[in-house]
XYZ file of C-alpha atoms in Angstrom:
349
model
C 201.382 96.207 0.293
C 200.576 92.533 1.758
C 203.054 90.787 4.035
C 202.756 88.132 1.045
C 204.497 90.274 -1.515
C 207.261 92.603 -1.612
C 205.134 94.382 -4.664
C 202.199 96.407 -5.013
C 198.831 94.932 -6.491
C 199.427 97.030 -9.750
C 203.130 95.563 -10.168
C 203.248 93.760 -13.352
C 205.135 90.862 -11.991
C 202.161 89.584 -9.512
C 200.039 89.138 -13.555
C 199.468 87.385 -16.028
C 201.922 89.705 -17.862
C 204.567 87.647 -15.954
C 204.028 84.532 -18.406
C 203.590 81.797 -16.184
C 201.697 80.105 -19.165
C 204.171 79.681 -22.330
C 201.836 81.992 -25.050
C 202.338 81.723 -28.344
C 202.769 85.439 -30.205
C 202.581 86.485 -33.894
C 205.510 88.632 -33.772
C 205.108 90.215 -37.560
C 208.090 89.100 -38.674
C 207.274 89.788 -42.676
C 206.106 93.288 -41.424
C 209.523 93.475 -40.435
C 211.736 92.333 -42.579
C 209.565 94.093 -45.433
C 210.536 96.855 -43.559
C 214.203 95.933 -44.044
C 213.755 95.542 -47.544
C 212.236 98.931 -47.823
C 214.454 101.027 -46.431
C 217.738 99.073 -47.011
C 218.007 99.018 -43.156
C 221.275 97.839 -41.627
C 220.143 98.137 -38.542
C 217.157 97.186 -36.599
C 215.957 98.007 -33.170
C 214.004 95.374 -31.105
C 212.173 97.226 -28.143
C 210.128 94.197 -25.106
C 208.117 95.111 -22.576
C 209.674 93.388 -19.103
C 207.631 90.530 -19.642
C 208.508 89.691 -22.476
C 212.359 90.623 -22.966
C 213.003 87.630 -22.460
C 211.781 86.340 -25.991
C 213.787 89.110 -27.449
C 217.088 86.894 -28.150
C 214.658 83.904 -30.041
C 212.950 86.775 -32.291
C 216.406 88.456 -32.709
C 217.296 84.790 -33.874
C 214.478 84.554 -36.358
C 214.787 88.353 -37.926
C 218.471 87.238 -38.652
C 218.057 84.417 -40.410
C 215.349 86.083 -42.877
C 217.386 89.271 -43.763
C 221.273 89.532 -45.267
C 223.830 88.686 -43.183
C 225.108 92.754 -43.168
C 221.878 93.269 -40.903
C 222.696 93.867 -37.212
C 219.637 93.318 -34.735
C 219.810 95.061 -31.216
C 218.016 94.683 -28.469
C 216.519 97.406 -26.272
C 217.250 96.562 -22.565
C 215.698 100.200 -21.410
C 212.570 99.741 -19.236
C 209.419 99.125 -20.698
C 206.054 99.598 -19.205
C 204.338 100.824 -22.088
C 203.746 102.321 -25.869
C 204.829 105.989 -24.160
C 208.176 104.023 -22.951
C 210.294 104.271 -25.783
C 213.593 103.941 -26.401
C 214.528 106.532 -28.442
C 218.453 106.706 -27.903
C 217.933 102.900 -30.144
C 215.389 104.352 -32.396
C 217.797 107.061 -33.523
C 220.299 104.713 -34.463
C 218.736 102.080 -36.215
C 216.728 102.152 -39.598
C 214.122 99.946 -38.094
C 212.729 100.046 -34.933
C 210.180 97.783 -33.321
C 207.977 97.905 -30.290
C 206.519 94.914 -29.147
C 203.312 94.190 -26.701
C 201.304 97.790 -27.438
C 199.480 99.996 -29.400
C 200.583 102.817 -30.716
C 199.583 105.833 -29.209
C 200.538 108.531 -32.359
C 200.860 107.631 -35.963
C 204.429 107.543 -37.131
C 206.543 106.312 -39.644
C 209.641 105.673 -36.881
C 208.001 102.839 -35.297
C 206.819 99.941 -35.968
C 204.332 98.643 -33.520
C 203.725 94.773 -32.987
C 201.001 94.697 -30.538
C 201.452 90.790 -29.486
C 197.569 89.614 -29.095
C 197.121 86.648 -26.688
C 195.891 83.626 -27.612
C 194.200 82.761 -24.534
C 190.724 81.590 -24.391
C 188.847 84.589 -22.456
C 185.268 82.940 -22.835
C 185.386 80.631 -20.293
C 186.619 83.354 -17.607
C 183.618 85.565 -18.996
C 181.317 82.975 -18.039
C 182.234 82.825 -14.363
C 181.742 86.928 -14.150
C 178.024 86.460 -15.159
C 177.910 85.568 -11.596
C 179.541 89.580 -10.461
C 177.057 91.114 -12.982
C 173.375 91.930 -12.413
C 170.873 89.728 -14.477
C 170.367 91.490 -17.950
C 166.454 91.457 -17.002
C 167.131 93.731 -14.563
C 169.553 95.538 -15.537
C 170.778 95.250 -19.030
C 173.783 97.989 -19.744
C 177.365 97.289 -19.268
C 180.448 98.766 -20.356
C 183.255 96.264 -21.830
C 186.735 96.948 -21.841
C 190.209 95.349 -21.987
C 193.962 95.828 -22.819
C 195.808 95.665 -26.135
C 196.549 92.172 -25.444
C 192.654 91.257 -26.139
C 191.909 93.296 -28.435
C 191.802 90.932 -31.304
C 188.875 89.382 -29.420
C 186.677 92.314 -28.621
C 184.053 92.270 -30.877
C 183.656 88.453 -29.864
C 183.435 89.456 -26.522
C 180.480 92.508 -27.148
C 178.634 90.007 -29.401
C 178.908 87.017 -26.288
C 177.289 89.391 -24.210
C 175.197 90.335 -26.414
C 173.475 87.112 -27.000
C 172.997 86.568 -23.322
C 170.539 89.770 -23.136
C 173.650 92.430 -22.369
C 173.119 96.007 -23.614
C 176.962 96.687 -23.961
C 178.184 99.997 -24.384
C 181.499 100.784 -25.588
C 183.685 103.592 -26.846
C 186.995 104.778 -28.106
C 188.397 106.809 -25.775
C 190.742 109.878 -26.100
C 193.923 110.249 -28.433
C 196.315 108.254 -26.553
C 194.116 105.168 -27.449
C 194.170 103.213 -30.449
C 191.196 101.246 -30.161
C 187.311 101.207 -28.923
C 186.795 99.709 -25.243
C 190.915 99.635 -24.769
C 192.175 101.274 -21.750
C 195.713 101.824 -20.512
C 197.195 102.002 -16.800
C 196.939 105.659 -17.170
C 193.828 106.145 -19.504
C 189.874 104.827 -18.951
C 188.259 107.530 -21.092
C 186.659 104.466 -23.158
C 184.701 103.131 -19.920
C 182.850 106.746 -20.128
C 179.551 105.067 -20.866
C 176.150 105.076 -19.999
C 175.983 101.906 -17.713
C 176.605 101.771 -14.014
C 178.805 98.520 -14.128
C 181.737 97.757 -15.979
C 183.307 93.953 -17.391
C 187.064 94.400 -17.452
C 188.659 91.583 -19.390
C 192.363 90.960 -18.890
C 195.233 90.486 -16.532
C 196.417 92.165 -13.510
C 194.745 94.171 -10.993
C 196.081 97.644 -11.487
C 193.986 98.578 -14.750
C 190.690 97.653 -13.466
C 191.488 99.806 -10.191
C 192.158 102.838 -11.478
C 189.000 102.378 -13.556
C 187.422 101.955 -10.805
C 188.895 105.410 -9.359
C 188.179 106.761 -12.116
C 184.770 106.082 -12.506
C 183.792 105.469 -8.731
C 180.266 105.516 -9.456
C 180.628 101.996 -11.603
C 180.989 98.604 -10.371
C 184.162 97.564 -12.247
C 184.258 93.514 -12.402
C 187.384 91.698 -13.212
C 187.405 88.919 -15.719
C 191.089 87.492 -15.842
C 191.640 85.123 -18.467
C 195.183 84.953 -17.530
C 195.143 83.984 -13.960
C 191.261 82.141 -14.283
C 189.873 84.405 -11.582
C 187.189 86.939 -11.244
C 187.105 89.719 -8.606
C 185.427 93.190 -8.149
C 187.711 95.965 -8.012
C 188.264 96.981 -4.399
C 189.467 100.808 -3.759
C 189.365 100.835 -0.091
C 192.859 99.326 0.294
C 194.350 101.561 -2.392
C 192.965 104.659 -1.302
C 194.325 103.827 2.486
C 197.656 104.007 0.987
C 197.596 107.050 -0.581
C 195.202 108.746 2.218
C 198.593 108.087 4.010
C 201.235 109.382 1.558
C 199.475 112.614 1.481
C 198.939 113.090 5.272
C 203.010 112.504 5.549
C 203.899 114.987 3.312
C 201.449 117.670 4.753
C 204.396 119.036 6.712
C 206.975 119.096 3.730
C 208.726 122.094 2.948
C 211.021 121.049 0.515
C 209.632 119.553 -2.607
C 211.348 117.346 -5.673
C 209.039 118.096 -8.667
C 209.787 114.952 -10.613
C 209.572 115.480 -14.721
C 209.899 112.161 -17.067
C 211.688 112.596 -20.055
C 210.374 109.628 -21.771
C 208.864 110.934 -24.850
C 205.023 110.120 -23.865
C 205.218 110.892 -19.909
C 206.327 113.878 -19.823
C 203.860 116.442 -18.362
C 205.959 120.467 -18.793
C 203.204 122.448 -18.014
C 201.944 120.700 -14.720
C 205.414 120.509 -13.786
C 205.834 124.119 -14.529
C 202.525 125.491 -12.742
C 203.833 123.729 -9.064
C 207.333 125.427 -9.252
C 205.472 128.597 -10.499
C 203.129 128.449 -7.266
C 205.944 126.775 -4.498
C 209.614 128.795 -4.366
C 210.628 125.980 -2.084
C 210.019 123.205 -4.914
C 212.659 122.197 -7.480
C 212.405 120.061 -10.909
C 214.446 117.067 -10.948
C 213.898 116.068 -14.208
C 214.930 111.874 -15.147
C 214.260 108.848 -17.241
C 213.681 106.577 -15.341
C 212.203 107.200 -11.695
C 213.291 104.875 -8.862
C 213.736 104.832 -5.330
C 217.596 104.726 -5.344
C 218.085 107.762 -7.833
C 215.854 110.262 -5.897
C 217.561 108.325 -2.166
C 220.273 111.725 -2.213
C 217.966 114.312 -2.869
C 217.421 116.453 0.232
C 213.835 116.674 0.040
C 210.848 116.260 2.312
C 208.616 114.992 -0.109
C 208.332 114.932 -3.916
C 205.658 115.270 -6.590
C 205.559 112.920 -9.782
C 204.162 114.183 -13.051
C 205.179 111.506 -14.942
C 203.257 108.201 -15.360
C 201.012 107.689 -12.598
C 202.204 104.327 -12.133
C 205.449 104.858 -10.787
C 203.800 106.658 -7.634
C 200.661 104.106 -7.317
C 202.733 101.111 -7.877
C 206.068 101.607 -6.757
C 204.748 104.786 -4.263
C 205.923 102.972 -1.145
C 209.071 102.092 -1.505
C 210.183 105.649 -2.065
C 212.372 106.837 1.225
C 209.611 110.524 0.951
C 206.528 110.544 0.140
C 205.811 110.534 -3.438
C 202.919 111.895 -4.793
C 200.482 112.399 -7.804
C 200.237 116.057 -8.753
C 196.243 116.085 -7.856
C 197.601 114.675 -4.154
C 200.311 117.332 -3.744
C 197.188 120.044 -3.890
C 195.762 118.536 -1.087
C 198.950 118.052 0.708
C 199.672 121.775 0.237
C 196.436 122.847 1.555
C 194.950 123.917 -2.072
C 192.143 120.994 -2.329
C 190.083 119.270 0.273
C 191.071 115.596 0.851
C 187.903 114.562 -0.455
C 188.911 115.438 -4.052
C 191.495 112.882 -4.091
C 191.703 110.572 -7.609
C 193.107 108.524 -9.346
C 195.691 110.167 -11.868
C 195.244 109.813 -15.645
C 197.421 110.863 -18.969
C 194.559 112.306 -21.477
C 195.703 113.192 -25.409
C 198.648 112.322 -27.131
C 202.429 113.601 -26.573
């Protein structure tokens, strides 16, 4: 981490996703109280990702004043860092249940999702990463990808690049996306393409670096629309880092195998195959994973198969190390530290 921040470049709260602009959203409210109608709800469930929770109370509002008065609206104050972050103590108790900011990542009648597009101009921002890219005479092919937030915008974007002599190539990905050329913080199956450089349109820095882990033979340039800057994804810093996690815990001997019970982060079988393979490591399973909660474990280090994020972003603030499963190989001796990676979810819970 900088000496400027307390967080991590991933963390949410240096981006975009922080609203420093005021953004107008289509929050679906006829979805919603159609919904209500439906099913003769009573209840409904109103789920925000951190950046956004706190619009919750104004939508609440809104919903109220469009469905009978014998309608109670709750708001989810669980974490939220994503479509596999559910709440699904609320979800069991209402009739309705919203999620806000994402895409769904498996068809169900439960949830309703509400994916909250952004209505900021990304052109502009695309213009100034012509400058990162190689000239289209010379080398025509790039990939094109973004978040959820943008994706009402893509094919605009593929046909922009288009008519400035781009070959783009784009693809849906695996299950756990929805869309073609979306990625996720733990997902970049959709920049799989045939083109050694990648345009990555959207806020934050953590998505476009673990592209560029991911695909380490690509150059991965960042168009934020958000922010109004462009950059080229930089691994050298990140990798540092986590070079360093997994040198500390070489000498561990007790190990905290970490298992999310959110309903789309939990990994049982990778969990599973370490305590199968180490009698000196024991599951810990939790919700939510933080530095306090794990602070009176006596462990020496601990492994996290739950959402990648929580060791890449929030990795060094952990008392132990904490590390990705594909790290704790290497740490116990069972892969060669040049098969470190970046760790990805792939399929659907």
């Amino acid at each position: 981490m900088s000496q400027d921040s307390e967080y991590s470049e991933g963390d949410l709260r240096n981006t975009g996703m922080s609203l420093k602009h005021d953004r107008e959203w289509d929050y679906e409210l006829d979805r919603i109280v159609e919904a209500v109608e439906e099913r003769d709800a009573t209840k409904v469930g109103l789920q925000f990702p951190e950046g956004l929770k706190r619009r919750g109370p104004k939508v609440a509002d809104d919903i109220r004043e469009l469905v009978p008065d014998d309608v109670t609206v709750m708001l989810s104050g669980q974490p939220c860092y994503g479509a596999c972050d559910l709440d699904t103590f609320l979800m069991k108790r209402t009739d309705v249940f919203v999620h806000f900011g994402h895409s769904p990542m498996k068809n169900t009648d439960k949830v309703i999702y509400v994916p909250l597009f952004s209505n900021v101009d990304v052109f502009p921002i695309m213009e100034e990463s012509l400058s990162e890219l190689a000239d289209p005479d010379e080398n025509p092919d790039v990939g094109l990808v973004t978040t959820a937030q943008h994706m009402n915008r893509f094919e605009e974007m593929k046909a922009w690049l288009d008519e400035r002599g781009f070959e783009v190539h784009t693809r849906r990905g695996d299950d756990r996306l929805t869309h073609e050329g979306q990625v996720l913080g733990c997902n970049y199956a959709s920049a799989d393409i045939d083109a050694d450089q990648v345009l990555y349109v959207g806020g934050g820095k953590f998505h476009p670096l673990g592209l560029a882990m991911e695909h380490p033979d690509k150059n991965v340039v960042i168009a934020d629309p958000v922010n109004n800057v462009v950059t080229v994804a930089d691994t050298e810093k990140f990798l540092k880092q986590r070079y360093a996690s997994v040198h500390k815990a070489m000498d561990a001997e007790k190990w905290g195998v970490i298992f999310c019970t959110k309903i789309g982060q939990g990994r049982w079988e990778q969990a599973q195959e370490i305590l199968d393979d180490n009698d000196d490591a024991y599951l810990i399973t939790m919700d939510e994973v933080t530095p306090d909660r794990l602070r009176n474990f006596d462990m020496d280090a601990f492994v996290n198969t739950g959402c990648p994020r929580i060791t890449t972003d929030d990795g060094p603030q952990f008392h132990k190390p904490m590390l990705t499963p594909g790290e704790y190989e290497i740490a116990v001796g069972n892969k060669p530290l040049e098969d470190l990676s970046f760790d990805t979810f792939h399929g659907t819970w």
